[in-house]
């Protein structure tokens, strides 16, 4: 008997929904927006973490001048912020000579090229720098530097600025690209372009440490000394051993030695230094950011609750108007239980529809915003399927929709019991 | 071991009043909070603890009476029981290979390896000897107590038959040394690093 009645009731319910399309549509949309916000916040949180975690791997320690661990990590790996102090070359050599050290990559930051950071380093960088799960840097074109004025570009630098191998580029002093602070007497030649990595490496111009030294001959306090000019060729014959570097990435012969080496650097008497385990500093960063993340997630959860309450309001408000409809349904054979099921079904459909529409909006938005997020923040947001946690969140939203729907459904049930076929308004 | 020796001497130099005028760098010292470093390389696990002495013994002055010495001996012996303090997953089959415990009071330094159980006796003997020494220069000790903090360093070396199954270590230091409220943990394994703060309610380190 159930099936015979259910089909016409469902058809009637659908027609009833269509009849109320404005309020139903708005309710659906508000649920969709709240779901999109919730999922969007969750997605960004996870992807930002993933992206940060994938930026550097295989490096046991990073050493820099005495500073906070998080700060050292941010400026040495993510090119965010800058160093307050440098490490002297002597200290670097001393650290690199320690028995437990397998390899070191010194890095020197400070200059820029059209908004992209310039990183002074050695050829070791291309050999030892690893990202994601032990991925090595690879050359898309060309090779590592061989001449003093050679530069290797990250994938994005080459693509955005349209550089090709052999092209000459001018490096600017400091982070701002103003005409009087350019090293325009010593142009660099592009000799290599790296493959895309999805890390800040893509947005970096790599040159040798000696080149950084060479372009700063005759410079003092951020400006060229007047009257002095050492040409690019003359600079080659000078002593280009760096005096200081910004930080050093290092790998150790055994992980067991990590903390011994960390303590050696932290307790280094000649110069106040800090050594960090990049993964540890990242954990510390997340423990700070986690508070803000949770706040965002809680706010978006509340937005979902508000959306569901909106649905409750609409359903309850419409019940009185729909008493006639209920009476008609009863007249064609619907029992009060059917009426209850009908309203429950309606809320379930609205919630499910809202979730689907919300996900659709989210993926649409991600698709549009992805290139912008990647260009501005270097965070690569892959458009993948739903994770377990996201499915769980959506399940909770669905369940909350059911709970919210039970109230008007029960009320409709009571009303239809009281009204029966007749209706007293 | 060389590392701990050098660290030990470093700590000595830090606490020594003579050196204080030459070296003005100080490591942090926060009562109730210890630093735990956990490193893994293939089948080996190295765990190192640096903790204010008060977290372990309940006091930070150099031991000067019989009671203090007893307490120090007892707690040091507890520190040496690495297999009790750190519980590895059962299937990993981990064994404690050696232990090294030292305090910055300079006269307590203990090393124990599987093969040298006799050191236990030697240590006890030495403790008695130290006691006598202490009576002689007790006055000096007092002077130093008032100015300096003391630290305890310990390291445990485990070897596991199935290291790949070690996804967590249950840290039982909080039960044995209730004055230890928090442990700041840094860890590094074959391809991951991380940090976590453990306490008596969250005492499982997960990799």
Coordinates of C-alpha atoms in Angstrom, one line a residue:
Chain A
X1 CA 0.0 0.0 0.0
X2 CA 2.9 2.3 0.9
X3 CA 4.3 2.4 -2.6
X4 CA 0.9 3.1 -4.2
X5 CA 0.5 6.2 -2.1
X6 CA 4.1 7.3 -1.9
X7 CA 4.5 7.9 -5.6
X8 CA 1.7 10.4 -6.0
X9 CA 2.7 12.0 -2.7
X10 CA 6.2 12.5 -3.9
X11 CA 4.9 14.1 -7.1
X12 CA 2.7 16.4 -5.1
X13 CA 5.5 17.2 -2.8
X14 CA 7.7 18.1 -5.8
X15 CA 5.0 20.3 -7.3
X16 CA 4.5 22.0 -3.9
X17 CA 8.3 22.7 -3.8
X18 CA 8.1 24.2 -7.3
X19 CA 5.2 26.3 -6.2
X20 CA 7.3 27.8 -3.4
X21 CA 10.4 28.2 -5.6
X22 CA 11.5 31.6 -4.4
X23 CA 11.7 30.8 -0.7
X24 CA 13.0 27.2 -1.4
X25 CA 15.6 28.6 -3.8
X26 CA 16.8 31.2 -1.3
X27 CA 17.0 28.6 1.5
X28 CA 18.9 26.3 -0.8
X29 CA 21.3 29.0 -1.7
X30 CA 22.0 30.1 1.9
X31 CA 22.8 26.5 2.9
X32 CA 25.0 26.2 -0.2
X33 CA 26.9 29.4 0.7
X34 CA 27.5 28.3 4.2
X35 CA 28.6 24.8 3.1
X36 CA 31.0 26.4 0.6
X37 CA 32.5 28.6 3.3
X38 CA 33.0 25.7 5.6
X39 CA 34.6 23.5 3.0
X40 CA 36.6 26.4 1.6
X41 CA 38.1 27.2 5.0
X42 CA 38.9 23.5 5.6
X43 CA 40.4 23.1 2.1
X44 CA 42.6 26.2 2.4
X45 CA 43.8 25.1 5.8
X46 CA 44.8 21.6 4.7
X47 CA 46.3 22.8 1.4
X48 CA 48.3 25.6 3.1
X49 CA 49.8 23.0 5.5
X50 CA 50.5 20.6 2.7
X51 CA 52.1 23.2 0.6
X52 CA 54.4 24.4 3.4
X53 CA 55.3 20.8 4.4
X54 CA 56.2 20.0 0.8
X55 CA 58.5 22.9 0.3
X56 CA 61.6 21.4 1.9
X57 CA 62.5 17.8 2.6
X58 CA 65.7 16.0 3.3
X59 CA 67.3 18.9 5.2
X60 CA 68.2 18.0 8.7
X61 CA 69.1 21.4 10.0
X62 CA 69.0 25.1 9.0
X63 CA 71.4 27.4 10.8
X64 CA 71.1 31.2 10.8
X65 CA 71.9 34.1 13.1
X66 CA 70.4 34.0 16.6
X67 CA 66.7 34.4 16.0
X68 CA 63.4 32.6 16.6
X69 CA 63.1 29.2 14.9
X70 CA 59.9 30.1 13.0
X71 CA 61.4 33.3 11.7
X72 CA 64.5 31.6 10.5
X73 CA 62.4 29.0 8.7
X74 CA 60.2 31.6 7.1
X75 CA 63.0 33.8 5.7
X76 CA 65.4 31.0 4.7
X77 CA 62.9 28.6 3.1
X78 CA 59.7 30.5 2.3
X79 CA 61.3 33.9 1.5
X80 CA 58.9 35.6 3.9
X81 CA 60.2 38.4 6.0
X82 CA 64.0 38.9 6.3
X83 CA 66.9 38.2 8.4
X84 CA 68.0 40.6 11.1
X85 CA 71.5 39.3 11.0
X86 CA 73.8 37.2 8.9
X87 CA 76.3 34.4 9.6
X88 CA 79.9 35.2 9.1
X89 CA 81.7 33.1 6.5
X90 CA 84.2 31.8 9.1
X91 CA 81.4 30.4 11.3
X92 CA 79.9 28.8 8.2
X93 CA 83.2 27.1 7.3
X94 CA 83.6 26.0 10.9
X95 CA 80.1 24.4 10.9
X96 CA 80.6 22.8 7.5
X97 CA 83.8 21.2 8.6
X98 CA 82.2 19.4 11.5
X99 CA 82.5 15.6 11.3
X100 CA 78.8 14.9 11.4
X101 CA 77.9 17.2 8.5
X102 CA 77.3 15.4 5.2
X103 CA 76.6 18.4 3.0
X104 CA 75.9 22.2 3.4
X105 CA 74.2 24.7 1.1
X106 CA 74.9 28.3 2.1
X107 CA 72.3 30.8 1.0
X108 CA 72.4 34.6 0.7
X109 CA 69.3 36.7 0.3
X110 CA 68.7 40.4 0.0
X111 CA 68.5 41.4 -3.6
X112 CA 65.6 41.1 -6.0
X113 CA 64.8 41.0 -9.7
X114 CA 61.4 42.6 -10.7
X115 CA 59.7 41.5 -7.5
X116 CA 61.3 38.1 -7.3
X117 CA 63.9 37.3 -4.7
X118 CA 67.5 36.7 -5.7
X119 CA 69.2 33.8 -3.9
X120 CA 73.0 33.5 -3.8
X121 CA 74.1 30.0 -3.3
X122 CA 76.5 27.3 -4.6
X123 CA 75.9 24.6 -7.2
X124 CA 75.4 22.2 -4.3
X125 CA 71.9 23.8 -4.0
X126 CA 70.7 22.1 -7.1
X127 CA 72.1 18.8 -5.9
X128 CA 70.8 18.8 -2.3
X129 CA 67.7 20.9 -2.2
X130 CA 64.7 18.5 -2.1
X131 CA 61.0 19.1 -1.8
X132 CA 57.8 17.1 -1.5
X133 CA 58.8 13.5 -0.8
X134 CA 62.5 13.6 -1.6
X135 CA 62.1 15.2 -5.1
X136 CA 65.3 16.7 -6.4
X137 CA 65.3 20.0 -8.4
X138 CA 65.5 19.4 -12.1
X139 CA 66.4 21.6 -15.0
X140 CA 63.8 22.3 -17.6
X141 CA 66.4 24.0 -19.8
X142 CA 70.1 24.7 -19.6
X143 CA 72.2 23.8 -16.5
X144 CA 73.7 25.1 -13.3
X145 CA 76.0 28.2 -13.2
X146 CA 79.5 27.9 -14.5
X147 CA 80.4 31.6 -15.1
X148 CA 80.4 34.3 -12.4
X149 CA 77.5 36.2 -14.0
X150 CA 75.3 33.2 -14.6
X151 CA 71.7 33.0 -13.3
X152 CA 69.3 30.1 -12.9
X153 CA 65.6 31.0 -12.9
X154 CA 62.7 29.3 -11.1
X155 CA 59.9 28.1 -13.4
X156 CA 57.5 30.9 -12.6
X157 CA 60.1 33.7 -13.0
X158 CA 60.9 32.4 -16.5
X159 CA 57.3 32.0 -17.5
X160 CA 55.9 35.3 -16.1
X161 CA 58.8 37.5 -17.3
X162 CA 59.2 35.5 -20.6
X163 CA 62.9 34.9 -20.2
X164 CA 64.8 32.5 -22.3
X165 CA 68.3 31.0 -22.1
X166 CA 71.0 33.5 -22.9
X167 CA 68.9 36.6 -22.0
X168 CA 70.6 39.3 -19.9
X169 CA 68.9 40.4 -16.6
X170 CA 69.7 43.2 -14.2
X171 CA 69.5 42.6 -10.4
X172 CA 68.1 45.3 -8.1
X173 CA 69.6 46.0 -4.7
X174 CA 67.2 45.2 -1.9
X175 CA 63.6 44.2 -2.4
X176 CA 62.4 47.3 -4.2
X177 CA 63.1 47.7 -7.9
X178 CA 64.0 51.4 -8.2
X179 CA 66.4 52.7 -10.9
X180 CA 69.1 54.1 -8.7
X181 CA 69.6 50.9 -6.8
X182 CA 70.2 48.6 -9.7
X183 CA 73.3 46.6 -10.3
X184 CA 73.1 47.5 -13.9
X185 CA 76.8 47.6 -14.5
X186 CA 76.9 43.8 -14.0
X187 CA 74.2 42.1 -16.0
X188 CA 73.5 38.4 -15.5
X189 CA 73.0 35.8 -18.2
X190 CA 70.2 33.2 -17.9
X191 CA 71.9 29.8 -18.2
X192 CA 69.2 27.5 -16.7
X193 CA 65.5 27.3 -16.0
X194 CA 64.2 24.9 -13.3
X195 CA 61.2 22.6 -13.6
X196 CA 58.1 23.7 -11.8
X197 CA 58.1 22.5 -8.1
X198 CA 55.1 24.3 -6.6
X199 CA 57.4 25.8 -3.9
X200 CA 59.0 29.2 -3.5
X201 CA 61.9 28.0 -5.6
X202 CA 59.7 28.7 -8.6
X203 CA 59.7 32.4 -7.7
X204 CA 63.5 32.7 -7.1
X205 CA 66.4 33.8 -9.2
X206 CA 69.5 31.8 -8.3
X207 CA 73.0 33.2 -8.7
X208 CA 76.3 32.2 -7.2
X209 CA 77.5 33.5 -3.8
X210 CA 80.6 35.0 -5.5
X211 CA 78.3 36.9 -7.9
X212 CA 76.4 38.4 -4.9
X213 CA 79.8 39.5 -3.6
X214 CA 80.9 40.9 -7.0
X215 CA 77.8 43.1 -7.6
X216 CA 78.3 44.6 -4.1
X217 CA 81.9 45.7 -4.7
X218 CA 81.9 49.5 -4.3
X219 CA 78.5 49.5 -2.6
X220 CA 78.0 50.9 0.9
X221 CA 74.9 51.5 2.9
X222 CA 72.6 50.4 0.0
X223 CA 74.1 52.8 -2.6
X224 CA 77.1 52.7 -5.0
X225 CA 80.0 54.8 -3.7
X226 CA 80.4 57.8 -6.0
X227 CA 83.5 58.0 -8.1
X228 CA 84.2 54.3 -7.7
X229 CA 83.3 51.8 -10.3
X230 CA 84.7 48.3 -10.7
X231 CA 83.6 46.9 -14.0
X232 CA 82.2 43.5 -14.4
X233 CA 85.5 42.3 -15.8
X234 CA 87.6 43.9 -13.1
X235 CA 85.5 42.3 -10.4
X236 CA 86.5 38.9 -11.6
X237 CA 90.0 39.4 -10.5
X238 CA 89.1 40.4 -7.0
X239 CA 88.7 38.2 -4.0
X240 CA 85.0 37.2 -4.1
X241 CA 84.9 35.1 -1.0
X242 CA 81.7 36.0 0.7
X243 CA 82.0 37.8 4.1
X244 CA 78.6 36.7 5.3
X245 CA 75.7 34.5 4.3
X246 CA 72.0 34.5 5.4
X247 CA 71.6 30.9 6.4
X248 CA 72.8 27.5 5.7
X249 CA 70.9 24.3 5.0
X250 CA 72.6 21.1 6.0
X251 CA 72.3 17.4 5.9
X252 CA 73.9 15.2 8.5
X253 CA 75.5 11.7 8.2
X254 CA 73.0 10.3 10.6
X255 CA 69.8 11.6 12.1
X256 CA 71.0 10.5 15.5
X257 CA 73.5 13.4 15.3
X258 CA 70.9 16.0 14.6
X259 CA 70.4 17.2 18.2
X260 CA 74.1 17.1 18.9
X261 CA 74.8 19.3 15.9
X262 CA 71.9 21.6 16.8
X263 CA 73.3 22.1 20.3
X264 CA 76.8 22.7 18.9
X265 CA 75.4 25.5 16.7
X266 CA 73.2 27.0 19.4
X267 CA 76.1 27.0 21.9
X268 CA 78.6 28.2 19.3
X269 CA 80.7 30.7 21.3
X270 CA 82.2 32.9 18.5
X271 CA 78.9 34.0 17.2
X272 CA 75.3 33.8 18.4
X273 CA 73.6 31.3 16.1
X274 CA 70.4 29.4 15.9
X275 CA 69.9 25.9 14.4
X276 CA 66.5 24.5 13.7
X277 CA 65.0 21.3 12.5
X278 CA 62.7 22.6 9.7
X279 CA 59.9 20.2 10.5
X280 CA 60.0 21.2 14.2
X281 CA 59.8 24.9 13.4
X282 CA 56.9 24.2 11.1
X283 CA 55.1 22.3 13.9
X284 CA 55.7 25.4 16.1
X285 CA 54.3 27.6 13.4
X286 CA 51.2 25.5 13.0
X287 CA 50.6 25.5 16.8
X288 CA 50.4 29.2 16.6
X289 CA 48.4 29.4 13.4
X290 CA 46.2 26.6 14.6
X291 CA 44.4 28.9 16.9
X292 CA 43.4 31.2 14.1
X293 CA 42.5 28.3 11.9
X294 CA 40.2 26.8 14.6
X295 CA 38.6 30.2 15.0
X296 CA 37.9 30.3 11.3
X297 CA 36.5 26.8 11.3
X298 CA 34.2 27.6 14.2
X299 CA 32.9 30.7 12.6
X300 CA 32.2 28.8 9.4
X301 CA 30.5 26.1 11.4
X302 CA 28.3 28.8 12.9
X303 CA 27.5 30.1 9.5
X304 CA 26.2 26.6 8.6
X305 CA 24.1 26.6 11.7
X306 CA 22.6 30.0 10.8
X307 CA 21.9 28.6 7.3
X308 CA 20.1 25.6 8.8
X309 CA 18.1 27.8 11.1
X310 CA 17.1 29.8 8.1
X311 CA 15.7 26.6 6.6
X312 CA 13.9 25.9 9.9
X313 CA 12.3 29.3 9.9
X314 CA 11.1 29.0 6.3
X315 CA 9.7 25.6 6.9
X316 CA 7.9 26.5 10.1
X317 CA 6.5 29.7 8.6
X318 CA 5.2 27.9 5.6
X319 CA 3.4 25.2 7.6
X320 CA 0.4 27.4 8.3
X321 CA 0.0 28.3 4.7
X322 CA 0.3 24.7 3.8
X323 CA -2.5 23.3 6.0
X324 CA -4.8 23.2 3.0
X325 CA -2.2 21.3 1.1
X326 CA -1.9 18.8 3.9
X327 CA -5.6 18.4 4.0
X328 CA -5.7 17.6 0.3
X329 CA -2.9 15.1 0.8
X330 CA -4.9 13.5 3.6
X331 CA -7.9 13.3 1.3
X332 CA -6.0 11.3 -1.2
X333 CA -5.0 8.8 1.4
X334 CA -1.9 10.2 3.1
X335 CA -1.6 9.3 6.8
X336 CA -0.2 11.7 9.4
X337 CA 3.0 9.6 9.3
X338 CA 3.3 10.3 5.6
X339 CA 3.0 14.0 6.3
X340 CA 5.8 13.7 8.8
X341 CA 7.9 11.9 6.2
X342 CA 7.1 14.4 3.6
X343 CA 8.4 17.3 5.6
X344 CA 11.5 15.3 6.7
X345 CA 12.1 14.4 3.0
X346 CA 11.8 18.1 2.1
X347 CA 14.4 19.1 4.6
X348 CA 16.7 16.3 3.6
X349 CA 16.4 17.3 0.0
X350 CA 17.0 20.9 0.8
X351 CA 20.1 20.1 2.9
X352 CA 21.4 17.6 0.3
X353 CA 20.7 20.1 -2.5
X354 CA 22.4 22.9 -0.5
X355 CA 25.5 20.7 0.1
X356 CA 25.7 19.7 -3.6
X357 CA 25.3 23.3 -4.8
X358 CA 27.8 24.5 -2.1
X359 CA 30.4 22.0 -3.4
X360 CA 29.7 23.0 -6.9
X361 CA 30.2 26.6 -6.0
X362 CA 33.4 25.7 -4.1
X363 CA 34.9 23.8 -7.0
X364 CA 33.9 26.5 -9.4
X365 CA 35.5 29.2 -7.2
X366 CA 38.7 27.1 -6.7
X367 CA 39.0 26.7 -10.4
X368 CA 38.8 30.4 -10.9
X369 CA 40.9 31.4 -7.9
X370 CA 43.6 28.7 -8.2
X371 CA 46.0 30.6 -10.5
X372 CA 45.6 33.7 -8.3
X373 CA 46.3 31.9 -5.1
X374 CA 49.3 30.3 -6.6
X375 CA 50.7 33.5 -8.0
X376 CA 50.3 35.5 -4.8
X377 CA 51.0 33.0 -2.1
X378 CA 52.7 30.2 -3.9
X379 CA 50.2 27.8 -2.4
X380 CA 49.3 25.2 -5.0
X381 CA 45.6 24.1 -4.4
X382 CA 45.0 20.8 -6.2
X383 CA 41.3 20.2 -7.2
X384 CA 40.9 16.7 -5.8
X385 CA 38.1 14.7 -4.4
X386 CA 36.7 15.0 -0.9
X387 CA 38.8 13.8 2.0
X388 CA 37.5 11.7 4.8
X389 CA 37.5 14.7 7.1
X390 CA 35.5 16.7 4.6
X391 CA 33.0 13.9 4.1
X392 CA 32.7 13.8 7.9
X393 CA 32.0 17.5 8.1
X394 CA 29.4 17.2 5.3
X395 CA 27.8 14.2 7.2
X396 CA 27.5 16.4 10.3
X397 CA 25.8 19.1 8.2
X398 CA 23.4 16.5 6.8
X399 CA 22.6 15.1 10.2
X400 CA 22.1 18.6 11.6
X401 CA 19.7 19.2 8.7
X402 CA 17.7 16.1 9.7
X403 CA 17.6 17.3 13.3
X404 CA 16.4 20.7 12.3
X405 CA 13.8 19.2 9.9
X406 CA 12.3 17.0 12.7
X407 CA 10.7 20.0 14.4
X408 CA 8.5 21.3 11.5
X409 CA 7.8 17.7 10.5
X410 CA 6.5 16.9 14.0
X411 CA 4.5 20.1 14.0
X412 CA 3.0 19.2 10.6
X413 CA 2.2 15.7 11.9
X414 CA 0.4 17.2 14.9
X415 CA -1.5 19.7 12.8
X416 CA -2.6 17.0 10.3
X417 CA -3.8 14.8 13.2
X418 CA -5.8 17.7 14.6
X419 CA -7.1 19.0 11.3
X420 CA -7.8 15.7 9.6
X421 CA -9.7 16.4 6.3
X422 CA -11.4 19.5 7.6
X423 CA -9.5 22.6 8.3
X424 CA -10.4 25.4 10.6
X425 CA -8.5 28.5 9.9
Chain B
X1 CA 78.8 9.5 24.2
X2 CA 81.3 12.0 23.3
X3 CA 78.5 14.4 22.7
X4 CA 77.1 14.0 26.2
X5 CA 80.5 14.4 27.6
X6 CA 81.0 17.7 25.7
X7 CA 77.5 18.8 26.7
X8 CA 78.2 17.9 30.3
X9 CA 81.4 20.0 30.3
X10 CA 79.5 22.8 28.7
X11 CA 76.8 22.7 31.4
X12 CA 79.6 22.7 34.0
X13 CA 81.0 25.8 32.4
X14 CA 77.6 27.4 32.4
X15 CA 77.0 26.9 36.1
X16 CA 80.5 27.7 37.2
X17 CA 80.7 31.1 38.8
X18 CA 84.2 31.6 37.5
X19 CA 83.1 31.2 33.9
X20 CA 80.1 33.4 34.2
X21 CA 82.0 36.6 33.7
X22 CA 83.4 35.4 30.4
X23 CA 80.4 33.9 28.9
X24 CA 77.2 35.9 29.1
X25 CA 75.0 33.5 27.1
X26 CA 72.5 31.5 29.1
X27 CA 70.2 28.7 28.1
X28 CA 66.7 28.9 29.3
X29 CA 65.8 27.1 32.6
X30 CA 62.1 26.7 33.4
X31 CA 61.0 24.6 36.3
X32 CA 58.5 21.9 35.5
X33 CA 59.5 21.9 31.9
X34 CA 62.0 19.6 30.3
X35 CA 63.3 19.2 26.8
X36 CA 63.2 15.8 25.1
X37 CA 64.9 15.1 21.8
X38 CA 64.1 11.9 19.9
X39 CA 66.1 10.9 16.8
X40 CA 65.8 7.8 14.7
X41 CA 68.2 6.4 12.2
X42 CA 67.3 3.0 10.7
X43 CA 66.9 0.7 13.7
X44 CA 68.3 3.0 16.3
X45 CA 66.4 5.4 18.5
X46 CA 68.3 8.0 20.6
X47 CA 66.3 9.8 23.2
X48 CA 67.9 12.7 25.2
X49 CA 66.4 14.6 28.1
X50 CA 67.5 18.0 29.4
X51 CA 65.6 19.0 32.5
X52 CA 66.0 21.3 35.5
X53 CA 67.2 19.2 38.4
X54 CA 64.1 20.2 40.4
X55 CA 61.9 18.2 38.0
X56 CA 63.8 15.0 38.8
X57 CA 64.9 15.3 42.4
X58 CA 62.6 17.9 43.9
X59 CA 65.4 20.2 44.7
X60 CA 68.1 22.1 42.8
X61 CA 70.9 22.6 45.4
X62 CA 73.8 20.2 45.3
X63 CA 73.1 17.3 47.6
X64 CA 74.7 17.9 51.0
X65 CA 73.2 15.5 53.5
X66 CA 72.6 11.8 53.6
X67 CA 69.0 12.3 52.7
X68 CA 69.7 14.3 49.6
X69 CA 72.2 11.8 48.4
X70 CA 69.8 8.9 48.9
X71 CA 67.2 10.8 46.9
X72 CA 69.6 11.6 44.1
X73 CA 70.8 7.9 43.9
X74 CA 67.2 6.7 43.9
X75 CA 66.1 9.1 41.1
X76 CA 69.2 8.5 39.0
X77 CA 68.6 4.8 39.2
X78 CA 65.0 5.4 38.0
X79 CA 66.2 7.5 35.1
X80 CA 68.5 4.6 34.0
X81 CA 65.5 2.3 33.6
X82 CA 64.9 3.4 30.0
X83 CA 62.6 0.5 29.2
X84 CA 60.2 1.6 31.9
X85 CA 60.3 5.3 31.0
X86 CA 59.8 4.8 27.3
X87 CA 57.3 2.2 26.1
X88 CA 57.7 1.3 22.4
X89 CA 55.0 -0.6 20.5
X90 CA 55.1 -4.3 21.4
X91 CA 55.8 -5.6 17.9
X92 CA 58.8 -3.4 17.3
X93 CA 60.9 -5.4 19.8
X94 CA 63.0 -2.6 21.1
X95 CA 65.8 -3.0 23.6
X96 CA 67.6 -0.5 25.6
X97 CA 71.3 -0.6 24.6
X98 CA 72.8 2.0 26.9
X99 CA 72.0 4.9 29.2
X100 CA 73.9 8.0 30.2
X101 CA 72.8 10.2 33.0
X102 CA 74.5 13.3 34.3
X103 CA 73.8 16.2 36.5
X104 CA 75.4 19.6 36.4
X105 CA 76.6 19.2 40.0
X106 CA 79.7 17.7 38.3
X107 CA 79.9 14.7 40.6
X108 CA 77.1 12.6 39.3
X109 CA 77.8 11.1 36.0
X110 CA 76.7 7.6 35.2
X111 CA 76.9 5.4 32.2
X112 CA 75.4 2.0 32.0
X113 CA 75.6 -0.4 29.1
X114 CA 74.3 -3.9 28.8
X115 CA 77.7 -5.4 29.3
X116 CA 78.8 -3.3 32.2
X117 CA 76.2 -4.0 34.9
X118 CA 79.0 -3.9 37.4
X119 CA 79.1 -0.1 37.0
X120 CA 76.0 0.0 39.2
X121 CA 78.2 -1.2 42.1
X122 CA 80.9 1.2 41.1
X123 CA 78.5 4.1 41.1
X124 CA 77.3 3.3 44.6
X125 CA 80.9 3.1 45.8
X126 CA 81.6 6.4 44.2
X127 CA 78.6 8.0 45.7
X128 CA 79.9 7.2 49.2
X129 CA 83.3 8.6 48.2
X130 CA 81.7 11.7 47.0
X131 CA 79.8 12.1 50.2
X132 CA 83.0 12.3 52.1
X133 CA 84.3 14.9 49.8
X134 CA 81.3 16.9 50.2
X135 CA 81.6 17.2 53.9
X136 CA 84.9 18.8 53.4
X137 CA 83.9 21.5 51.0
X138 CA 80.3 21.9 52.0
X139 CA 80.7 25.6 52.5
X140 CA 81.8 26.2 48.9
X141 CA 78.8 24.2 47.7
X142 CA 76.5 26.4 49.6
X143 CA 77.8 29.5 47.9
X144 CA 77.3 28.1 44.5
X145 CA 73.8 26.8 45.3
X146 CA 72.4 30.2 45.9
X147 CA 73.4 31.5 42.5
X148 CA 73.0 28.8 40.0
X149 CA 70.4 26.4 38.6
X150 CA 71.2 22.8 38.1
X151 CA 70.3 20.6 35.1
X152 CA 70.0 16.9 34.6
X153 CA 70.8 15.4 31.2
X154 CA 70.1 11.8 30.3
X155 CA 70.2 9.9 27.1
X156 CA 68.9 6.5 26.2
X157 CA 69.8 4.5 23.2
X158 CA 67.4 1.8 21.9
X159 CA 67.7 -0.7 19.1
X160 CA 64.6 -2.0 17.5
X161 CA 64.1 -5.2 15.5
X162 CA 61.2 -3.8 13.6
X163 CA 61.7 0.0 13.6
X164 CA 59.1 0.5 10.9
X165 CA 56.4 -0.4 13.3
X166 CA 57.3 2.3 15.8
X167 CA 54.6 4.9 15.2
X168 CA 54.5 6.1 18.8
X169 CA 56.4 6.1 22.1
X170 CA 54.6 6.2 25.4
X171 CA 56.6 8.5 27.6
X172 CA 56.2 7.6 31.3
X173 CA 58.5 10.2 32.8
X174 CA 55.5 12.1 34.2
X175 CA 54.6 9.1 36.4
X176 CA 58.1 8.6 37.7
X177 CA 58.9 12.3 38.1
X178 CA 55.7 14.1 39.0
X179 CA 57.4 17.4 39.2
X180 CA 57.9 17.3 35.5
X181 CA 54.8 19.0 34.2
X182 CA 55.6 19.4 30.5
X183 CA 58.1 18.1 28.0
X184 CA 58.9 20.0 24.9
X185 CA 59.7 17.3 22.4
X186 CA 61.6 17.6 19.1
X187 CA 61.7 14.5 17.0
X188 CA 63.3 13.5 13.7
X189 CA 62.8 10.1 12.0
X190 CA 63.9 8.9 8.6
X191 CA 61.7 11.3 6.6
X192 CA 59.8 13.4 9.1
X193 CA 60.4 15.9 11.8
X194 CA 58.1 17.5 14.3
X195 CA 57.6 19.0 17.7
X196 CA 55.0 18.4 20.3
X197 CA 54.4 19.3 23.9
X198 CA 53.7 16.3 26.2
X199 CA 52.2 16.3 29.7
X200 CA 50.8 13.7 32.1
X201 CA 47.5 13.7 30.2
X202 CA 49.1 13.7 26.7
X203 CA 52.0 11.4 27.2
X204 CA 52.1 9.5 23.9
X205 CA 54.6 10.8 21.3
X206 CA 53.2 10.0 17.8
X207 CA 55.4 10.3 14.7

